[in-house]
Each structure stands twice: as structure tokens, then as C-alpha cells.
Amino acid sequence: MSNYIKYSYELEEIPENFDEYIAKINKDIVDYIRNTPELSNIKHHTRDAHANGYAVLKAEVEILNNLPEELSQGIYANPGNYEAVVRFSNGSSRVLPDKLSGNAQGFALKIFGIQGPKLAPAEESSTNVDFNLINNPVFFCNSAEHYVFISKLFLKLTDFFEKGALGKLEFAALWVTENKKAFPNFEALKELGALKTFEKIPSINSFLYEFYSMGAVRHGEYIAKVRIVPTDLTKNAIVDKQIDIESEDWPYRKGIIKEISKQDLTFELQIQLCNDLKKMPINDLTEEWPQELSPFRTVAKIKIPKQEVPHDGNFEVMENLSFTPFRTLEENSPIGNLQRTRQSAYVTSSSTRHDLNHRKRKEPHNLKEAFNPEFYKL
């Protein structure tokens, strides 16, 4: 076995004024969500990111038996089969046609029936564990300090890009100068470079993407990143592998619904353990961890069984559900400077959205409750 790095809180490098950054981030989230009906020309309040949900699907998760010690950590220490739900979404902060939204997509997974105290605020007794993954291995921000200005720019990304080349130039200038508050610096330039990697994501069926945690997580005694990938069976089974984003408003949703109506699809949940802090940094989310140093290894299998999904992708269910990576055991929590902001940011986003939409923010215990609209009514 390789010498995997042992987790220590000191490795996270949390600054002393961290709470000030969190307060600013949360305020911006609330202000943005209040305006989402006008920004997206819709009748409901959306999430501040991944605003457009494509579909939510019933799923099953099998945590594997007989895992080696370094993988059998936290939730993966107890093998078994669990009900689950998966939400596919576009990464944009607005509800726009796919051709205007980009190809960044999210895979949110909720596993029911995982025992143990959870870290999500006021949800210690929840029996659910969530994963929030994106189809890109790196993220475009490394710290809470930078997210204060980056989030403001990201939420207005569409406005800048609608102006064409000059708008993109203005966006880049504001980014590298931290909204005109600093001289251009290497860190901001590196983060802008990471943002541009999202432009390279191809237009393929959502079931064919690989989805990443991007940031590091605690893995029991160790440190890791998480990935969900389609199996070879799924890759071969998908009929319409390419998506024409010019063909209609939301062809990604149509592709998901079409494929899952034909057959079961399977995926693997994998862990990449850290064994070199210099080449696999915790607080630099713009750096992809080299797989030649430490490969991803499978700890669980995900099955999305064949199912009939309405044309809206189960819209009401998607809007009622909430997903936060801190709805998990302490042994599997996100770690690092930027990652720690998500503990309150996701709750702020979800609570604000549910309140404004007059829905009860309530965690289902199983698939039956999750897909029952009556469960969430006030």
C-alpha cells in the first residue's frame, strides 16, 4: 500500500477572518435568489447555481464489500444496498436554453438510509448522504476570499457574454483585478484559466460525462477526491451519444429522458487518495490530481433503473429536493478553504429558495417520500 497522506485539520489553512467571507458570500446568494424570476424570466425562484434542473431520477447504490482498509472509511466502511436519487442539471446560474448555458453539468446524488450524525446545520439526525459533482475535474476558485468577488462575476456571466468579444474582455479584466480592487495577480489568472477549461466540455449525452468533486474531501483517516463515471456497459448502451445543442431549447433533458426510458444504466463511484500534498494540493482546486500518482478506485456502484420520466424531468421533485455536500458524515466531509464555505452557503441557498417558493424544506427518508409532492407542502 502507498503512503497515503493522513488527514489533519491544519492542512485546510482556514484564515482567521473566514466568517467575514462566509457572511458576504451568503448575503450575495440571498440577494441573487430573490431576483431569479426576473433574471431567468420564470415564475419560481431558483438555486444560485445549477438553476436549470434537467431531470431527477430514481436510483440504487451498492457500497461494495471487502474494500481494503484505506478505502473502507466513513460511509464506505458499511457495505450494503440503498435507495437513492440523482439530479442532473446545467451549471449555469440562470434558466436558459442549452445553447446559451454552456456544457457544465452537475450530478447530485442523495443516498437514503446512511446512519450516523451529519454535518449539515440542524440536520445532525438526517439519514441521508449527498454528493454534488460536476463534469470537470477542476474548479475556478481556490479560496473564500477570492470567491467573494468571483461569485459576483460568475452570476453575471451571461450579461457579459451577451456583449460579445468586448463583454468577454471586460469580464476577464474585472476577474484578474478582483473587480478593480487589485493589480492583476498570478492566483486570479490561474483561476481564470481554470474557468476556461469549462469551454472544452463536449456536447454529449449527460450519462456519458465523468463527474468530479473537484475539491478534496476527508476520507476517514485520509484525504481524497471523488468521481462518478459511467460503466463501459452504459457507454456502449447510449444510442444518441452526441447532443445537438442548437436543435431545441433543452436537448440535454430530452436525451436523458429518452435513454433512461429504454434501459438500466450503471455507474461507479470512485475515490482518489492523496499521497503527495505538493502534486495533489488540498487548497488549489484549479489543479487536477495526477492519476498516475494515485488512480481512482471504485468503492460503490450506482444503478439508475429504466423508468418513465415526464417531459419536464420531474420538475416539482427537483425543486423540492435540496443537496449539500455537508449532508454527510464528518469522516467524509469536504475540506479546505473554499470547500468549507459550502457548509452554510448551500443551506442559505436552499432555505431562501424554499421560503420564497412557499415550500417546506424537508428531507425525505426514501424514494416514496422524495417523489411525493404532498410531502413538501406547508
Coordinates of C-alpha atoms in Angstrom, one line a residue:
M1 CA 0.0 0.0 0.0
S2 CA 1.2 3.5 -0.8
N3 CA 1.9 6.1 1.9
Y4 CA -1.4 8.0 1.7
I5 CA -1.5 11.4 3.5
K6 CA -3.2 11.3 6.8
Y7 CA -5.9 14.0 7.4
S8 CA -5.2 16.9 9.7
Y9 CA -7.3 20.0 10.2
E10 CA -4.2 22.2 10.0
L11 CA -3.8 21.2 6.3
E12 CA -7.0 23.0 5.5
E13 CA -5.5 26.5 6.0
I14 CA -8.7 28.3 7.2
P15 CA -8.0 32.0 7.6
E16 CA -8.8 33.9 10.8
N17 CA -11.4 36.2 9.0
F18 CA -13.1 33.2 7.4
D19 CA -16.5 34.0 8.9
E20 CA -16.5 37.5 7.3
Y21 CA -16.1 36.0 3.9
I22 CA -18.8 33.5 4.5
A23 CA -21.2 36.3 5.6
K24 CA -20.5 38.2 2.4
I25 CA -21.0 35.1 0.2
N26 CA -24.3 34.2 1.9
K27 CA -25.6 37.7 1.5
D28 CA -24.9 37.7 -2.2
I29 CA -26.6 34.3 -2.5
V30 CA -29.8 35.6 -0.8
D31 CA -29.8 38.8 -2.9
Y32 CA -29.3 36.8 -6.1
I33 CA -32.1 34.2 -5.5
R34 CA -34.6 37.0 -4.7
N35 CA -34.1 38.2 -8.3
T36 CA -34.0 34.9 -10.1
P37 CA -37.6 35.1 -11.5
E38 CA -36.7 38.3 -13.3
L39 CA -33.2 37.2 -14.3
S40 CA -34.5 34.0 -15.9
N41 CA -38.0 35.2 -16.9
I42 CA -39.7 32.4 -15.0
K43 CA -42.3 32.2 -12.2
H44 CA -40.2 30.5 -9.5
H45 CA -37.1 31.2 -7.5
T46 CA -34.1 29.1 -8.5
R47 CA -30.8 28.0 -7.0
D48 CA -28.0 30.4 -7.4
A49 CA -26.1 27.8 -9.4
H50 CA -27.3 24.8 -11.3
A51 CA -30.6 26.7 -11.7
N52 CA -31.9 24.6 -14.5
G53 CA -32.5 21.0 -13.5
Y54 CA -32.7 18.6 -16.4
A55 CA -34.2 15.6 -14.6
V56 CA -34.3 13.8 -11.3
L57 CA -34.2 10.0 -11.4
K58 CA -34.7 7.1 -9.0
A59 CA -31.5 5.2 -8.4
E60 CA -29.9 2.5 -6.3
V61 CA -26.4 2.5 -4.7
E62 CA -24.4 -0.5 -3.6
I63 CA -21.4 0.2 -1.3
L64 CA -19.0 -2.6 -2.0
N65 CA -18.0 -5.3 0.4
N66 CA -14.4 -6.3 1.2
L67 CA -12.8 -3.0 0.4
P68 CA -9.2 -2.6 1.5
E69 CA -8.6 -0.6 4.7
E70 CA -7.6 2.6 3.0
L71 CA -10.9 2.7 1.0
S72 CA -13.2 1.3 3.7
Q73 CA -13.6 4.7 5.5
G74 CA -16.6 6.6 6.7
I75 CA -19.7 5.7 4.8
Y76 CA -17.8 3.1 2.8
A77 CA -17.0 1.1 5.9
N78 CA -20.5 -0.4 5.9
P79 CA -21.4 -2.3 2.7
G80 CA -25.0 -2.5 1.6
N81 CA -27.7 -1.6 -0.8
Y82 CA -29.5 1.7 -0.6
E83 CA -32.2 3.7 -2.3
A84 CA -31.0 6.9 -3.9
V85 CA -32.0 9.8 -6.2
V86 CA -29.9 11.6 -8.9
R87 CA -30.5 15.1 -10.2
F88 CA -28.9 16.2 -13.5
S89 CA -28.6 19.9 -14.0
N90 CA -26.9 22.6 -16.0
G91 CA -24.2 24.5 -14.1
S92 CA -25.5 28.0 -15.1
S93 CA -27.0 30.4 -12.5
R94 CA -29.9 31.1 -14.9
V95 CA -32.5 29.1 -16.7
L96 CA -31.6 29.5 -20.3
P97 CA -31.7 27.3 -23.5
D98 CA -28.8 24.9 -23.6
K99 CA -27.1 26.7 -26.4
L100 CA -26.7 29.7 -24.2
S101 CA -25.9 27.9 -20.9
G102 CA -22.7 26.1 -21.7
N103 CA -22.0 22.4 -21.2
A104 CA -21.1 22.4 -17.5
Q105 CA -23.4 20.0 -15.8
G106 CA -24.0 18.6 -12.3
F107 CA -24.6 15.1 -10.9
A108 CA -26.2 15.4 -7.5
L109 CA -26.7 12.2 -5.6
K110 CA -28.7 11.6 -2.5
I111 CA -28.3 8.2 -0.7
F112 CA -31.0 7.3 1.8
G113 CA -30.5 5.3 5.0
I114 CA -26.9 6.1 5.9
Q115 CA -26.7 6.2 9.7
G116 CA -24.5 8.5 11.8
P117 CA -24.5 12.2 12.7
K118 CA -24.4 14.6 9.7
L119 CA -22.6 17.9 9.4
A120 CA -25.3 19.9 7.6
P121 CA -26.5 22.6 10.1
A122 CA -29.6 21.5 12.0
E123 CA -29.6 18.1 10.2
E124 CA -27.4 16.1 12.5
S125 CA -30.1 13.3 12.7
S126 CA -30.6 13.0 8.9
T127 CA -30.1 9.6 7.4
N128 CA -29.2 10.9 4.0
V129 CA -25.8 11.5 2.4
D130 CA -25.4 13.9 -0.6
F131 CA -22.8 14.3 -3.3
N132 CA -22.5 17.4 -5.5
L133 CA -20.3 16.6 -8.5
I134 CA -19.6 18.5 -11.8
N135 CA -18.4 17.2 -15.2
N136 CA -15.0 18.9 -14.9
P137 CA -12.0 17.9 -12.7
V138 CA -11.1 21.4 -11.7
F139 CA -12.9 24.5 -10.3
F140 CA -12.2 28.2 -11.0
C141 CA -11.7 29.4 -7.4
N142 CA -9.4 28.4 -4.6
S143 CA -10.4 30.5 -1.6
A144 CA -13.2 32.1 0.3
E145 CA -11.5 35.5 -0.2
H146 CA -11.5 35.2 -4.0
Y147 CA -15.0 33.7 -4.1
V148 CA -16.4 37.0 -2.7
F149 CA -15.5 38.7 -6.0
I150 CA -15.6 35.7 -8.3
S151 CA -19.2 34.8 -7.4
K152 CA -20.4 38.2 -8.3
L153 CA -18.8 38.0 -11.7
F154 CA -20.0 34.4 -12.3
L155 CA -23.6 35.3 -11.5
K156 CA -23.4 38.0 -14.3
L157 CA -21.5 35.8 -16.7
T158 CA -24.4 35.7 -19.2
D159 CA -24.7 39.5 -19.2
F160 CA -21.0 39.9 -20.1
F161 CA -21.0 37.2 -22.8
E162 CA -24.1 38.6 -24.5
K163 CA -22.0 41.7 -25.3
G164 CA -19.7 39.6 -27.5
A165 CA -15.9 40.0 -27.6
L166 CA -15.9 43.3 -25.7
G167 CA -18.0 41.8 -22.9
K168 CA -15.7 38.8 -22.5
L169 CA -12.7 41.2 -22.4
E170 CA -14.4 43.3 -19.7
F171 CA -15.2 40.1 -17.8
A172 CA -11.6 38.9 -17.9
A173 CA -10.2 42.4 -16.8
L174 CA -12.6 42.5 -13.8
W175 CA -11.7 38.9 -12.9
V176 CA -7.9 39.4 -12.8
T177 CA -8.1 42.7 -11.0
E178 CA -10.6 41.3 -8.4
N179 CA -13.3 43.7 -9.5
K180 CA -10.9 46.6 -9.9
K181 CA -9.6 46.2 -6.3
A182 CA -6.2 44.8 -7.0
F183 CA -3.4 44.6 -9.6
P184 CA -3.5 41.5 -11.8
N185 CA -2.0 38.6 -9.9
F186 CA -1.0 35.0 -10.7
E187 CA -3.7 33.4 -8.5
A188 CA -6.5 35.2 -10.2
L189 CA -5.0 34.5 -13.6
K190 CA -4.8 30.8 -12.7
E191 CA -8.4 30.7 -11.6
L192 CA -9.5 32.4 -14.9
G193 CA -7.6 29.8 -16.8
A194 CA -9.5 27.1 -14.9
L195 CA -12.7 28.7 -15.8
K196 CA -11.8 28.5 -19.5
T197 CA -11.4 24.7 -19.2
F198 CA -15.2 24.5 -18.9
E199 CA -15.4 25.7 -22.5
K200 CA -13.7 22.4 -23.6
I201 CA -16.5 20.2 -22.3
P202 CA -18.1 18.4 -25.3
S203 CA -21.8 18.3 -26.1
I204 CA -22.5 14.6 -25.3
N205 CA -25.3 12.8 -23.6
S206 CA -25.3 13.6 -19.9
F207 CA -25.0 9.9 -19.0
L208 CA -21.6 9.8 -20.7
Y209 CA -19.8 12.5 -18.7
E210 CA -17.4 11.9 -15.8
F211 CA -18.4 13.9 -12.7
Y212 CA -15.9 15.1 -10.1
S213 CA -15.9 16.6 -6.6
M214 CA -13.2 19.0 -7.9
G215 CA -12.3 19.9 -4.3
A216 CA -10.8 17.5 -1.7
V217 CA -12.8 15.6 0.9
R218 CA -11.9 13.9 4.1
H219 CA -11.8 10.1 3.6
G220 CA -11.8 8.9 7.2
E221 CA -8.1 8.9 8.2
Y222 CA -7.1 10.0 4.7
I223 CA -7.7 12.7 2.1
A224 CA -9.3 12.1 -1.3
K225 CA -11.3 13.4 -4.3
V226 CA -14.5 11.7 -5.6
R227 CA -15.6 10.8 -9.1
I228 CA -18.6 9.1 -10.7
V229 CA -18.1 7.6 -14.1
P230 CA -20.4 5.6 -16.5
T231 CA -19.5 1.9 -16.8
D232 CA -18.5 0.5 -20.2
L233 CA -21.9 -1.1 -20.4
T234 CA -23.5 2.3 -20.1
K235 CA -21.1 3.9 -22.6
N236 CA -22.0 1.3 -25.2
A237 CA -25.7 1.3 -24.4
I238 CA -26.3 5.0 -25.0
V239 CA -27.8 5.3 -28.5
D240 CA -27.6 9.1 -29.1
K241 CA -24.1 9.9 -27.8
Q242 CA -23.8 13.4 -29.2
I243 CA -26.2 16.2 -28.3
D244 CA -27.0 19.0 -30.8
I245 CA -27.5 22.0 -28.5
E246 CA -28.9 24.1 -31.4
S247 CA -31.7 21.6 -32.1
E248 CA -34.1 22.8 -29.4
D249 CA -34.1 24.7 -26.1
W250 CA -33.2 21.8 -23.8
P251 CA -31.9 18.8 -25.8
Y252 CA -29.9 17.5 -22.8
R253 CA -33.1 16.9 -20.8
K254 CA -34.7 15.2 -23.8
G255 CA -31.6 13.0 -24.2
I256 CA -31.7 11.9 -20.5
I257 CA -35.4 11.1 -20.6
K258 CA -35.1 9.2 -23.9
E259 CA -32.2 7.0 -22.8
I260 CA -33.5 6.1 -19.4
S261 CA -36.9 5.0 -20.8
K262 CA -35.1 2.3 -22.8
Q263 CA -32.7 0.6 -20.3
D264 CA -31.0 0.4 -16.9
L265 CA -27.8 2.5 -16.7
T266 CA -24.8 1.9 -14.3
F267 CA -22.0 4.0 -12.9
E268 CA -19.1 3.7 -10.5
L269 CA -18.4 5.9 -7.5
Q270 CA -14.7 6.2 -7.1
I271 CA -12.1 7.5 -4.7
Q272 CA -8.7 9.1 -5.5
L273 CA -6.5 9.0 -2.4
C274 CA -3.9 11.8 -1.9
N275 CA -0.3 10.6 -1.5
D276 CA 1.6 13.8 -2.3
L277 CA 0.5 17.2 -1.0
K278 CA 2.6 19.2 -3.4
K279 CA 1.3 17.5 -6.6
M280 CA -2.1 16.8 -5.1
P281 CA -2.9 20.1 -3.2
I282 CA -5.9 20.4 -0.9
N283 CA -6.5 24.2 -1.3
D284 CA -5.8 24.6 -5.1
L285 CA -8.9 23.4 -6.9
T286 CA -7.5 24.6 -10.2
E287 CA -5.0 21.7 -10.1
E288 CA -6.1 18.3 -11.3
W289 CA -4.6 15.5 -9.2
P290 CA -2.4 13.2 -11.4
Q291 CA -4.0 9.8 -11.8
E292 CA -0.6 8.3 -12.5
L293 CA 0.3 9.1 -8.9
S294 CA -2.9 7.8 -7.4
P295 CA -5.7 6.3 -9.6
F296 CA -9.4 6.5 -8.9
R297 CA -10.6 3.3 -7.3
T298 CA -14.2 2.0 -7.1
V299 CA -16.0 1.9 -3.8
A300 CA -19.6 1.8 -4.8
K301 CA -21.9 1.1 -7.8
I302 CA -24.8 3.2 -8.9
K303 CA -27.7 1.9 -10.9
I304 CA -30.3 4.1 -12.5
P305 CA -33.1 1.7 -13.5
K306 CA -35.2 2.0 -16.6
Q307 CA -38.0 4.4 -15.8
E308 CA -40.6 6.7 -17.4
V309 CA -39.9 10.4 -16.7
P310 CA -42.3 13.2 -17.6
H311 CA -41.2 15.7 -20.3
D312 CA -40.4 18.3 -17.5
G313 CA -37.9 15.8 -15.9
N314 CA -39.9 15.6 -12.7
F315 CA -39.7 19.4 -12.2
E316 CA -41.6 19.6 -8.9
V317 CA -39.5 16.9 -7.3
M318 CA -36.3 18.6 -8.4
E319 CA -37.3 21.9 -7.0
N320 CA -38.4 20.4 -3.7
L321 CA -35.2 18.5 -3.1
S322 CA -32.0 20.0 -1.7
F323 CA -28.5 18.7 -2.0
T324 CA -25.5 19.7 0.1
P325 CA -22.1 18.0 0.3
F326 CA -22.1 18.6 4.0
R327 CA -25.1 16.3 4.5
T328 CA -22.6 13.6 5.2
L329 CA -20.5 12.1 8.0
E330 CA -17.6 14.1 9.4
E331 CA -15.3 11.3 8.1
N332 CA -16.4 12.2 4.5
S333 CA -16.8 15.9 4.7
P334 CA -15.5 18.4 2.1
I335 CA -12.2 20.0 3.3
G336 CA -10.2 23.1 2.6
N337 CA -10.5 26.9 2.5
L338 CA -13.1 27.2 -0.3
Q339 CA -14.8 23.9 0.4
R340 CA -15.7 24.9 4.0
T341 CA -17.8 27.8 2.7
R342 CA -20.3 25.4 1.2
Q343 CA -21.4 24.2 4.7
S344 CA -23.5 27.3 5.2
A345 CA -23.8 28.5 1.6
Y346 CA -25.8 25.5 0.4
V347 CA -28.2 25.8 3.4
T348 CA -28.6 29.6 2.7
S349 CA -29.4 28.9 -0.9
S350 CA -31.8 26.1 -0.2
S351 CA -33.6 27.8 2.7
T352 CA -34.0 31.1 0.8
R353 CA -35.3 29.3 -2.3
H354 CA -37.8 27.1 -0.4
D355 CA -39.1 30.1 1.6
L356 CA -39.6 32.2 -1.5
N357 CA -41.3 29.4 -3.3
H358 CA -43.6 28.6 -0.3
R359 CA -42.3 25.1 0.1
K360 CA -41.3 23.2 3.2
R361 CA -37.5 22.5 3.3
K362 CA -37.8 18.9 4.4
E363 CA -35.6 15.8 3.9
P364 CA -37.3 12.7 2.6
H365 CA -36.4 9.4 4.1
N366 CA -36.9 7.3 1.0
L367 CA -37.8 7.4 -2.7
K368 CA -41.5 7.2 -1.9
E369 CA -41.4 10.5 0.1
A370 CA -39.0 12.1 -2.3
F371 CA -41.3 11.7 -5.3
N372 CA -44.5 12.7 -3.3
P373 CA -45.3 16.4 -3.9
E374 CA -47.6 16.4 -0.9
F375 CA -44.6 15.7 1.4
Y376 CA -43.2 19.2 0.9
K377 CA -46.3 21.3 1.2
L378 CA -46.6 23.8 4.0

